[in-house]
Amino acid sequence: MRTRALALRIIRQFLRDKRTLALIFLAPLLILTLLNFIFNGQPITPNIGTVQLPAPIIERLNGTDANVTTYTNQEEAKQALEAGDLDAILSLADGKPDLILEGSDPSMNQAILLRLQKVMQASTPTIQPNITYLHGKEGMSSFDYFGPVLIGFFSFFFVFMIAGVSFLRERTTGTLERLLATPIRRSEVVGGYLLGFGIFTLLQATLITWFAIEVLGMYMVGNFGLVLLINLLLTLTALTLGTLLSSFASSEFQIIQFIPLVIVPQVFFSGLFNLDAMAPWLQKLSYIMPLYYGADAMRGIMIRGESIGDIQLDIYILLGFSIVFALLNIAALKKQRAI
Amino acid sequence: MSNILEIRDISRSFHGRAVLQSIHLQVERGELFGLLGPSGSGKTTLIKLMTGMDRSDSGEIHILGEKVPKLSLLKRIGYMAQSDALYNELTARQNLQFFASLYGLSGARRNERIDAVLRVVDLLDHKDKTVAAYSGGMKRRLSLAISLLHEPELLILDEPTVGIDPVLRQSIWQELLALRDQGTTIILTTHVMDEADKCDRIGLIRDGHLTAVDSPAALKERSGTTTLEDAFIVLGGGVLA
């Protein structure tokens, strides 16, 4: 009953705080939409200059989605390259193709090399392999691959911040002390926070997931309910971690200081970036990052259509994180009241 | 004669600095007891030890026959902190509803008590305003109302009238005296001398020592002074100018 009263109070406070509501519900949608535009936008069209190339090659190059400009001599083309009008110059030197890349943008370099390859291949007929996909589909964008991780990340990040600040404010305004002068148990305080915030995080998780899949058209072959479950578990971890860490902060500013320490490393280890290139012992750091498990499960469900059995380890670990953080939080409240 | 509060040899220090040293005190049922002392003298620390928010280094506190800290004891104590611990986003009634639920009040009984305490502090007409729109004095009264919700046997008030205008202070004191006459024991802290004069007994606290405990009249007599202010200085070991 005290837990419920505390949860009800948190909900009432939330409903009066329109800005925080907007931050929880609208900010993740805005950022996801922007990311969608970035990763799902138009394919790159390189500007390639050619110098005295045979007409058939130019024609083939034109067919590979590139802006081709012909120059009469190398000098002119080089000037254009330096001026930034061109991304590459293709010419023939001693009968062999000669390519000069502008070179500062790796993804542009890749795109140009890919086109060049196509042009070369076309001159010698090859056997086309038959391609099938076990998971995913042809033309799947990077947004579809990052998406599941991003959904989990935003749920985690915003809940961490808001829960941390709310609990901190309860302490700095003296209401926590007042609260603890009532016969409420420390576990009921933590439980009330979990319940009150839990309801909002469930709504948030539902909205973000629905928006990403239905409105942004993120690739999704799995069970919607499972995505929600993982998202909820992830936000519970964020909630318990946020409130726990707020015990070690004395101002809102100090909560912000936790971002580079707690949030940013998790992003690196969450699977947004491929960790295979990292030293193996460093890779193991990901095992202590809640976001790693959440991201793994989200990707499994959304891209590979995994069932609850496939992701049960992730579920147990996320639950374990939440329970440990909540227990530590109950213990940390001893600082405020001896019993 | 029954002691509602019994403090035995309490000491407390923070970071090696002694804040309270060897405090002994008894407060009887039905008394209005005042702790008088300048800021930093250890009043709030003593209050926090009584409510169980803090643990003493040595000594024992018994309230209503139970050893502090004890969770069930908090149900029988009303507490008002020095700062107004209110939820500014919520209305006065929502604040009261929240605390009433924490004290286990529900349904019709809860609404009845909420109206009763709002009437006591004269905020009935403002109950649906958000606390953010309240003046300092109104917040103080609402804090007092919250401490009265569950009809506690013992009321512990930390500087209840600080920052309140004289008219309002008068009305709060009338209310406190009425509560005492109904049998509620009240322990409060103050650094205002004329408020201390209204208490049945006062304890003078200075630099962590309880220098004297008696009725205001007896303290003046004992020190051979005519005002409590002078008595405070003399009994604290000082010399009158």
XYZ file of C-alpha atoms in Angstrom:
580
model
C 0.000 0.000 0.000
C 2.844 2.425 0.805
C 4.583 1.281 -2.355
C 1.420 2.068 -4.304
C 1.056 5.477 -2.654
C 4.626 6.330 -3.607
C 4.090 5.124 -7.168
C 0.910 7.184 -7.427
C 2.750 10.260 -6.211
C 5.490 9.784 -8.800
C 2.913 9.421 -11.564
C 1.100 12.564 -10.424
C 4.364 14.509 -10.366
C 5.180 13.285 -13.850
C 1.822 14.308 -15.253
C 2.402 17.838 -13.965
C 5.879 18.010 -15.485
C 5.161 18.354 -19.185
C 8.755 18.932 -20.175
C 10.019 15.742 -18.649
C 7.123 13.877 -20.223
C 8.157 15.270 -23.582
C 11.763 14.285 -22.962
C 10.771 10.719 -22.181
C 8.292 10.241 -24.974
C 9.175 12.602 -27.812
C 12.953 13.020 -27.663
C 13.713 9.355 -28.494
C 11.298 9.502 -31.436
C 12.924 12.649 -32.768
C 16.422 11.197 -32.533
C 15.397 7.883 -34.085
C 13.781 9.759 -36.962
C 16.927 11.783 -37.550
C 19.069 8.647 -37.486
C 16.695 7.052 -39.908
C 17.257 9.900 -42.341
C 21.018 9.628 -41.933
C 21.384 5.882 -42.373
C 18.476 5.293 -44.706
C 18.993 8.313 -46.944
C 19.908 8.468 -50.601
C 22.760 6.219 -51.723
C 26.062 7.986 -52.164
C 26.641 9.352 -55.682
C 30.340 9.994 -56.217
C 31.580 12.638 -58.623
C 34.129 10.970 -60.878
C 36.209 12.751 -63.426
C 37.574 10.855 -66.390
C 40.526 11.745 -68.579
C 40.659 10.346 -72.080
C 38.829 7.130 -71.365
C 37.287 4.958 -74.091
C 33.584 5.640 -74.565
C 32.378 2.136 -73.522
C 34.025 2.469 -70.098
C 32.500 5.890 -69.523
C 29.163 4.468 -70.502
C 29.524 1.609 -68.030
C 30.650 4.009 -65.321
C 27.574 6.090 -65.984
C 25.506 3.020 -65.371
C 26.841 2.614 -61.811
C 25.161 5.572 -60.211
C 27.966 8.108 -60.460
C 28.236 11.637 -61.787
C 30.794 11.355 -64.544
C 32.544 14.398 -65.940
C 35.014 14.104 -68.788
C 38.158 16.173 -68.856
C 40.535 16.608 -71.741
C 43.703 16.596 -69.690
C 44.942 15.398 -66.277
C 45.810 18.916 -65.099
C 42.280 20.206 -65.379
C 40.906 17.154 -63.599
C 43.405 17.511 -60.761
C 42.386 21.123 -60.234
C 38.776 20.026 -59.940
C 39.769 17.304 -57.465
C 41.646 19.796 -55.305
C 38.787 22.252 -55.475
C 36.529 19.552 -54.084
C 34.374 19.249 -57.197
C 35.475 15.665 -57.784
C 35.818 12.651 -55.520
C 38.084 10.695 -57.873
C 39.815 10.820 -61.238
C 39.937 7.798 -63.485
C 42.368 7.710 -66.382
C 44.492 5.272 -68.310
C 48.205 5.076 -67.816
C 50.182 2.663 -69.962
C 46.998 0.837 -70.843
C 46.106 0.231 -67.194
C 43.334 2.079 -65.308
C 44.708 4.731 -62.975
C 42.572 6.000 -60.095
C 43.227 9.032 -57.899
C 40.969 9.282 -54.882
C 40.190 12.421 -52.913
C 40.541 10.023 -49.984
C 39.338 11.842 -46.865
C 36.028 9.979 -46.501
C 36.433 6.186 -46.173
C 32.828 5.459 -47.099
C 33.232 7.509 -50.295
C 36.448 5.630 -51.122
C 34.602 2.348 -50.688
C 31.750 3.473 -52.891
C 34.124 4.485 -55.696
C 36.196 1.305 -55.508
C 32.982 -0.739 -55.646
C 31.922 1.044 -58.839
C 35.300 0.619 -60.389
C 35.159 -3.083 -59.630
C 31.794 -3.332 -61.333
C 33.113 -1.594 -64.394
C 36.090 -3.944 -64.564
C 34.036 -7.073 -63.972
C 31.609 -6.171 -66.681
C 34.367 -6.381 -69.259
C 34.958 -10.052 -68.478
C 31.796 -12.136 -68.190
C 31.626 -14.014 -64.850
C 29.243 -16.548 -63.319
C 26.758 -14.809 -61.045
C 26.368 -16.657 -57.713
C 22.919 -17.416 -56.366
C 22.500 -15.415 -53.155
C 20.074 -16.243 -50.338
C 19.858 -14.674 -46.873
C 19.502 -16.732 -43.688
C 18.484 -13.579 -41.784
C 17.737 -10.121 -43.003
C 17.130 -9.321 -46.650
C 18.697 -7.821 -49.711
C 19.133 -4.081 -49.438
C 18.843 -4.064 -45.649
C 20.132 -0.684 -44.486
C 22.509 -0.016 -41.625
C 19.582 1.590 -39.819
C 17.920 -1.820 -39.693
C 21.064 -3.240 -38.127
C 21.697 -0.400 -35.646
C 18.014 0.144 -34.974
C 17.383 -2.545 -32.359
C 20.431 -1.378 -30.393
C 19.339 2.240 -30.667
C 15.843 1.482 -29.378
C 17.374 -0.159 -26.331
C 19.907 2.606 -25.884
C 17.384 5.439 -25.858
C 15.141 3.672 -23.402
C 18.161 3.113 -21.192
C 19.642 6.572 -21.469
C 16.560 8.682 -20.816
C 15.297 6.548 -17.958
C 18.753 6.559 -16.341
C 18.903 10.349 -16.428
C 15.382 11.045 -15.259
C 15.334 8.436 -12.511
C 18.710 9.599 -11.256
C 17.705 13.242 -11.157
C 14.308 12.534 -9.568
C 15.771 10.472 -6.778
C 18.522 12.993 -6.227
C 16.003 15.813 -6.006
C 14.047 13.838 -3.454
C 17.173 13.770 -1.352
C 18.333 17.375 -1.842
C 14.905 18.942 -1.218
C 14.593 17.071 2.053
C 11.521 15.113 1.026
C 13.429 11.833 1.247
C 14.239 12.577 4.865
C 10.613 13.497 5.476
C 9.544 10.324 3.711
C 11.834 8.251 5.899
C 10.361 9.829 9.031
C 7.181 7.896 8.200
C 6.914 4.174 8.865
C 7.814 3.339 5.241
C 10.366 0.575 4.731
C 13.453 1.237 2.658
C 12.444 -1.561 0.336
C 9.052 0.106 -0.108
C 10.772 3.322 -1.183
C 12.745 1.482 -3.863
C 9.661 -0.572 -4.800
C 7.548 2.562 -5.150
C 10.085 4.101 -7.467
C 10.239 0.931 -9.536
C 6.465 0.766 -9.850
C 5.892 4.463 -10.543
C 8.671 4.770 -13.081
C 8.026 1.275 -14.387
C 4.637 2.321 -15.702
C 6.154 5.236 -17.606
C 9.028 3.203 -18.929
C 6.615 0.549 -20.175
C 4.669 3.225 -22.047
C 7.903 4.702 -23.355
C 9.195 1.334 -24.518
C 5.909 0.607 -26.287
C 5.870 3.959 -28.027
C 9.504 3.835 -29.175
C 9.228 0.278 -30.435
C 5.937 0.877 -32.208
C 7.245 4.068 -33.798
C 10.479 2.487 -35.006
C 8.747 -0.502 -36.572
C 5.483 0.905 -37.875
C 6.374 4.490 -38.737
C 10.073 4.293 -39.597
C 9.693 0.816 -41.059
C 12.588 -0.715 -39.165
C 13.262 -4.312 -40.156
C 11.451 -6.612 -37.730
C 10.631 -10.292 -38.040
C 10.270 -11.225 -34.382
C 7.652 -11.023 -31.695
C 6.599 -7.495 -30.695
C 5.850 -8.599 -27.132
C 9.375 -9.942 -26.721
C 10.873 -6.664 -27.927
C 8.758 -4.892 -25.311
C 9.847 -7.305 -22.605
C 13.533 -6.753 -23.325
C 13.036 -3.011 -23.533
C 11.236 -3.025 -20.205
C 13.960 -5.095 -18.542
C 16.560 -2.733 -19.935
C 14.746 0.321 -18.558
C 14.356 -1.354 -15.181
C 18.109 -1.812 -15.121
C 18.549 1.847 -16.070
C 16.082 2.857 -13.372
C 17.731 0.889 -10.586
C 21.208 1.921 -11.702
C 20.189 5.587 -12.014
C 18.653 5.745 -8.553
C 21.567 3.831 -7.054
C 24.192 6.128 -8.565
C 22.245 9.227 -7.561
C 23.081 8.283 -3.962
C 26.661 9.141 -4.829
C 25.876 12.475 -6.442
C 25.168 15.690 -4.608
C 23.768 17.733 -7.464
C 22.132 17.389 -10.866
C 25.426 18.366 -12.397
C 27.088 15.373 -10.812
C 24.437 13.124 -12.349
C 25.469 14.502 -15.736
C 29.039 13.509 -14.877
C 27.961 9.882 -14.807
C 27.180 9.986 -18.539
C 30.776 9.652 -19.788
C 31.488 7.078 -17.083
C 28.413 4.891 -17.291
C 26.568 5.573 -20.516
C 29.221 6.217 -23.168
C 31.275 3.035 -22.561
C 28.075 1.030 -22.797
C 27.402 2.498 -26.218
C 30.809 1.320 -27.415
C 30.270 -2.174 -26.094
C 26.619 -2.488 -26.994
C 27.197 -3.798 -30.490
C 26.801 -0.539 -32.367
C 30.443 -1.022 -33.282
C 32.005 -4.309 -34.182
C 34.168 -5.443 -31.301
C 36.051 -8.175 -33.168
C 38.948 -5.861 -33.868
C 39.406 -5.140 -30.157
C 41.846 -7.004 -27.904
C 40.082 -10.124 -26.584
C 40.511 -9.219 -22.907
C 39.001 -5.800 -23.589
C 36.064 -7.399 -25.368
C 35.229 -9.171 -22.116
C 34.382 -5.782 -20.596
C 31.101 -5.996 -22.449
C 30.018 -8.740 -20.051
C 29.470 -6.183 -17.294
C 27.449 -3.805 -19.478
C 23.671 -4.161 -19.244
C 23.208 -2.579 -22.646
C 25.270 -5.344 -24.257
C 22.729 -7.983 -23.219
C 19.754 -5.805 -24.085
C 21.179 -5.007 -27.517
C 22.032 -8.634 -28.180
C 18.499 -9.744 -27.373
C 16.853 -6.896 -29.304
C 18.885 -7.649 -32.414
C 18.197 -11.357 -32.047
C 14.464 -10.816 -31.894
C 14.093 -8.118 -34.516
C 16.546 -9.318 -37.164
C 16.796 -13.044 -36.562
C 13.314 -13.613 -35.181
C 14.637 -15.380 -32.095
C 12.172 -16.805 -29.602
C 12.139 -16.424 -25.826
C 14.210 -19.603 -25.505
C 17.031 -18.147 -27.592
C 17.339 -14.986 -25.525
C 16.633 -16.373 -22.069
C 20.213 -15.847 -20.916
C 19.927 -12.145 -21.740
C 16.650 -11.989 -19.838
C 18.116 -13.604 -16.719
C 21.165 -11.380 -16.737
C 19.147 -8.178 -17.168
C 16.843 -9.271 -14.364
C 19.896 -10.063 -12.259
C 21.338 -6.582 -12.856
C 18.054 -4.967 -11.776
C 17.789 -7.065 -8.631
C 21.378 -6.412 -7.596
C 21.074 -2.667 -8.216
C 17.764 -2.523 -6.319
C 19.217 -4.375 -3.326
C 22.270 -2.114 -3.299
C 19.921 0.846 -3.427
C 17.990 -0.410 -0.399
C 21.292 -0.794 1.408
C 22.465 2.669 0.311
C 19.321 4.207 1.827
C 20.737 3.226 5.214
C 22.855 6.321 4.853
C 19.632 8.337 5.153
C 17.975 6.355 7.900
C 19.539 3.874 10.272
C 16.639 1.415 10.002
C 4.423 10.376 36.049
C 5.403 8.715 32.817
C 8.277 9.669 30.591
C 7.411 9.724 26.921
C 11.019 10.412 25.974
C 14.094 9.265 27.767
C 17.570 10.128 26.516
C 20.455 8.439 28.289
C 24.015 9.570 27.798
C 23.817 10.321 24.084
C 26.959 11.382 22.244
C 27.393 11.988 18.547
C 30.327 13.281 16.564
C 30.837 13.938 12.868
C 34.323 13.664 11.366
C 35.921 13.760 14.790
C 34.027 16.851 15.888
C 31.711 16.266 18.844
C 28.238 17.630 18.054
C 26.454 16.228 21.086
C 28.176 15.240 24.300
C 26.669 13.070 26.977
C 23.077 14.292 26.759
C 20.568 13.172 29.423
C 16.946 14.241 29.140
C 13.453 13.162 30.170
C 10.243 14.545 28.738
C 6.933 13.766 30.370
C 3.679 12.879 28.674
C 1.599 15.947 27.882
C 4.504 18.361 28.124
C 5.404 21.116 25.685
C 9.165 20.930 25.755
C 11.447 23.384 23.988
C 15.066 22.914 22.978
C 16.609 26.361 22.938
C 19.953 27.075 21.427
C 21.768 28.968 18.684
C 22.121 27.452 15.231
C 24.884 24.876 15.106
C 24.404 23.943 18.750
C 23.245 20.409 17.941
C 19.439 20.798 18.168
C 18.701 19.255 14.780
C 21.156 16.415 15.380
C 19.343 15.582 18.603
C 15.996 15.659 16.791
C 17.337 13.335 14.087
C 18.509 10.896 16.727
C 15.008 10.915 18.234
C 13.329 10.079 14.932
C 15.889 7.408 14.159
C 17.230 9.163 11.055
C 20.679 9.125 12.585
C 22.451 6.744 14.939
C 24.291 7.932 18.041
C 27.843 6.900 18.847
C 26.883 5.945 22.361
C 23.881 6.076 24.654
C 20.223 5.126 24.259
C 16.978 6.844 23.430
C 13.614 5.425 24.493
C 10.356 6.821 23.174
C 6.972 5.604 24.443
C 8.794 2.770 26.146
C 10.456 1.522 22.945
C 14.106 1.728 22.059
C 14.885 4.003 19.105
C 15.269 3.341 16.183
C 12.146 1.337 15.572
C 9.969 1.472 12.474
C 6.632 0.956 14.252
C 7.455 3.868 16.527
C 7.366 6.272 13.587
C 3.621 5.667 13.313
C 3.160 7.273 16.710
C 5.411 10.266 16.089
C 4.584 13.348 14.075
C 7.621 15.049 12.566
C 8.150 18.377 10.933
C 11.569 19.025 9.456
C 13.384 22.319 9.443
C 13.042 22.673 5.686
C 9.646 22.362 4.052
C 9.829 18.903 2.562
C 6.914 19.227 0.173
C 6.288 18.148 -3.394
C 5.938 21.486 -5.165
C 4.392 20.051 -8.325
C 1.477 18.586 -6.388
C -1.473 20.278 -4.735
C -1.711 20.542 -0.961
C -4.326 17.817 -0.937
C -2.177 15.468 -3.041
C 0.712 16.039 -0.637
C -1.541 15.200 2.293
C -2.992 12.160 0.513
C 0.479 10.835 -0.102
C 1.676 11.183 3.485
C -1.652 9.948 4.867
C -1.270 6.749 2.847
C 2.244 6.286 4.193
C 0.799 6.428 7.702
C -1.715 3.781 6.716
C -4.775 6.031 6.445
C -7.208 5.251 3.661
C -10.703 5.840 2.339
C -13.177 8.058 4.196
C -10.975 8.223 7.274
C -8.151 9.647 5.192
C -10.319 12.386 3.678
C -11.714 13.206 7.082
C -8.245 13.636 8.574
C -7.052 15.690 5.593
C -9.930 18.136 6.018
C -9.381 18.228 9.766
C -5.681 19.140 9.587
C -6.289 21.647 6.791
C -8.838 23.331 9.013
C -6.350 23.414 11.878
C -3.753 25.278 9.835
C -6.399 27.320 8.025
C -5.565 26.119 4.503
C -8.915 24.541 3.644
C -9.601 27.157 0.961
C -6.243 26.537 -0.701
C -6.193 22.763 -0.712
C -6.340 22.369 -4.485
C -3.584 24.863 -5.239
C -0.201 23.467 -6.184
C 2.344 23.969 -3.440
C 4.572 25.877 -5.867
C 1.991 28.689 -5.662
C 2.113 28.741 -1.846
C 3.835 31.443 0.182
C 6.557 30.519 2.658
C 4.161 30.728 5.577
C 1.570 28.550 3.859
C 4.217 25.897 3.165
C 5.226 25.914 6.804
C 1.596 25.436 7.843
C 1.149 22.622 5.365
C 4.237 20.920 6.783
C 2.685 21.197 10.227
C -0.601 19.806 8.888
C 1.232 16.764 7.491
C 2.806 16.048 10.875
C -0.660 16.072 12.477
C -2.335 13.735 9.967
C -2.110 10.506 11.929
C -2.888 12.061 15.322
C 0.500 11.264 16.825
C 1.050 10.959 20.558
C 4.359 12.739 20.237
C 5.008 15.690 17.977
C 8.616 16.535 17.109
C 8.963 19.911 15.420
C 12.261 21.308 14.184
C 12.014 25.115 14.154
C 8.288 25.173 13.368
C 7.954 28.947 13.165
C 11.152 29.937 11.416
C 10.507 32.485 8.699
C 6.875 33.022 9.659
C 5.357 36.440 10.269
C 4.292 37.366 13.835
C 0.545 37.031 13.213
C 0.903 33.569 11.791
C 3.370 32.568 14.461
C 0.797 33.531 17.032
C -1.816 31.318 15.412
C 0.555 28.356 15.148
C 1.394 28.703 18.813
C -2.287 28.801 19.718
C -2.662 25.585 17.829
C 0.330 23.958 19.535
C -0.974 24.939 22.977
C -4.404 23.546 22.083
C -2.798 20.272 20.961
C -0.913 20.079 24.240
C -4.112 20.658 26.177
C -5.640 17.725 24.305
C -2.805 15.544 25.569
C -0.272 15.559 22.752
C 3.323 15.749 23.882
C 5.304 18.296 21.859
C 9.048 18.637 21.537
C 10.243 21.555 19.462
C 13.421 23.419 18.763
C 13.711 27.159 18.572
C 16.238 29.911 18.802
C 13.631 32.562 19.591
C 13.596 33.437 23.288
C 10.003 34.615 23.598
C 8.820 31.361 22.045
C 10.783 29.403 24.600
C 8.969 31.354 27.297
C 5.716 29.661 26.233
C 7.054 26.140 26.789
C 6.336 24.172 29.952
C 10.000 23.312 30.253
C 13.012 24.138 28.178
C 16.428 22.654 27.691
C 19.279 25.039 26.972
C 21.666 23.565 24.458
C 25.001 25.046 23.575
C 27.992 23.555 21.755
C 26.591 20.087 22.137
C 25.986 20.321 25.858
C 22.616 20.472 27.530
C 23.499 23.183 30.061
C 20.195 23.417 31.937
C 16.689 21.916 31.881
C 13.808 23.521 33.747
C 10.725 25.690 33.427
C 11.369 29.193 32.059
C 10.534 30.800 35.411
C 12.828 28.471 37.358
C 15.685 29.050 34.934
C 15.401 32.815 35.373
C 15.279 32.453 39.117
C 18.210 30.062 39.228
C 20.399 32.410 37.230
C 19.176 35.511 38.998
C 18.140 37.145 35.753
C 14.873 38.626 34.518
C 14.911 37.457 30.904
C 15.431 34.046 29.391
C 18.085 35.537 27.166
C 20.193 36.526 30.132
C 19.529 33.196 31.790
C 20.771 31.450 28.695
C 24.053 33.349 28.818
C 24.597 32.923 32.551
C 23.714 29.237 32.619
C 25.851 28.605 29.598
C 28.857 29.824 31.574
C 29.041 33.299 30.044
C 29.228 36.708 31.687
C 26.524 39.344 31.277
C 27.616 42.550 29.646
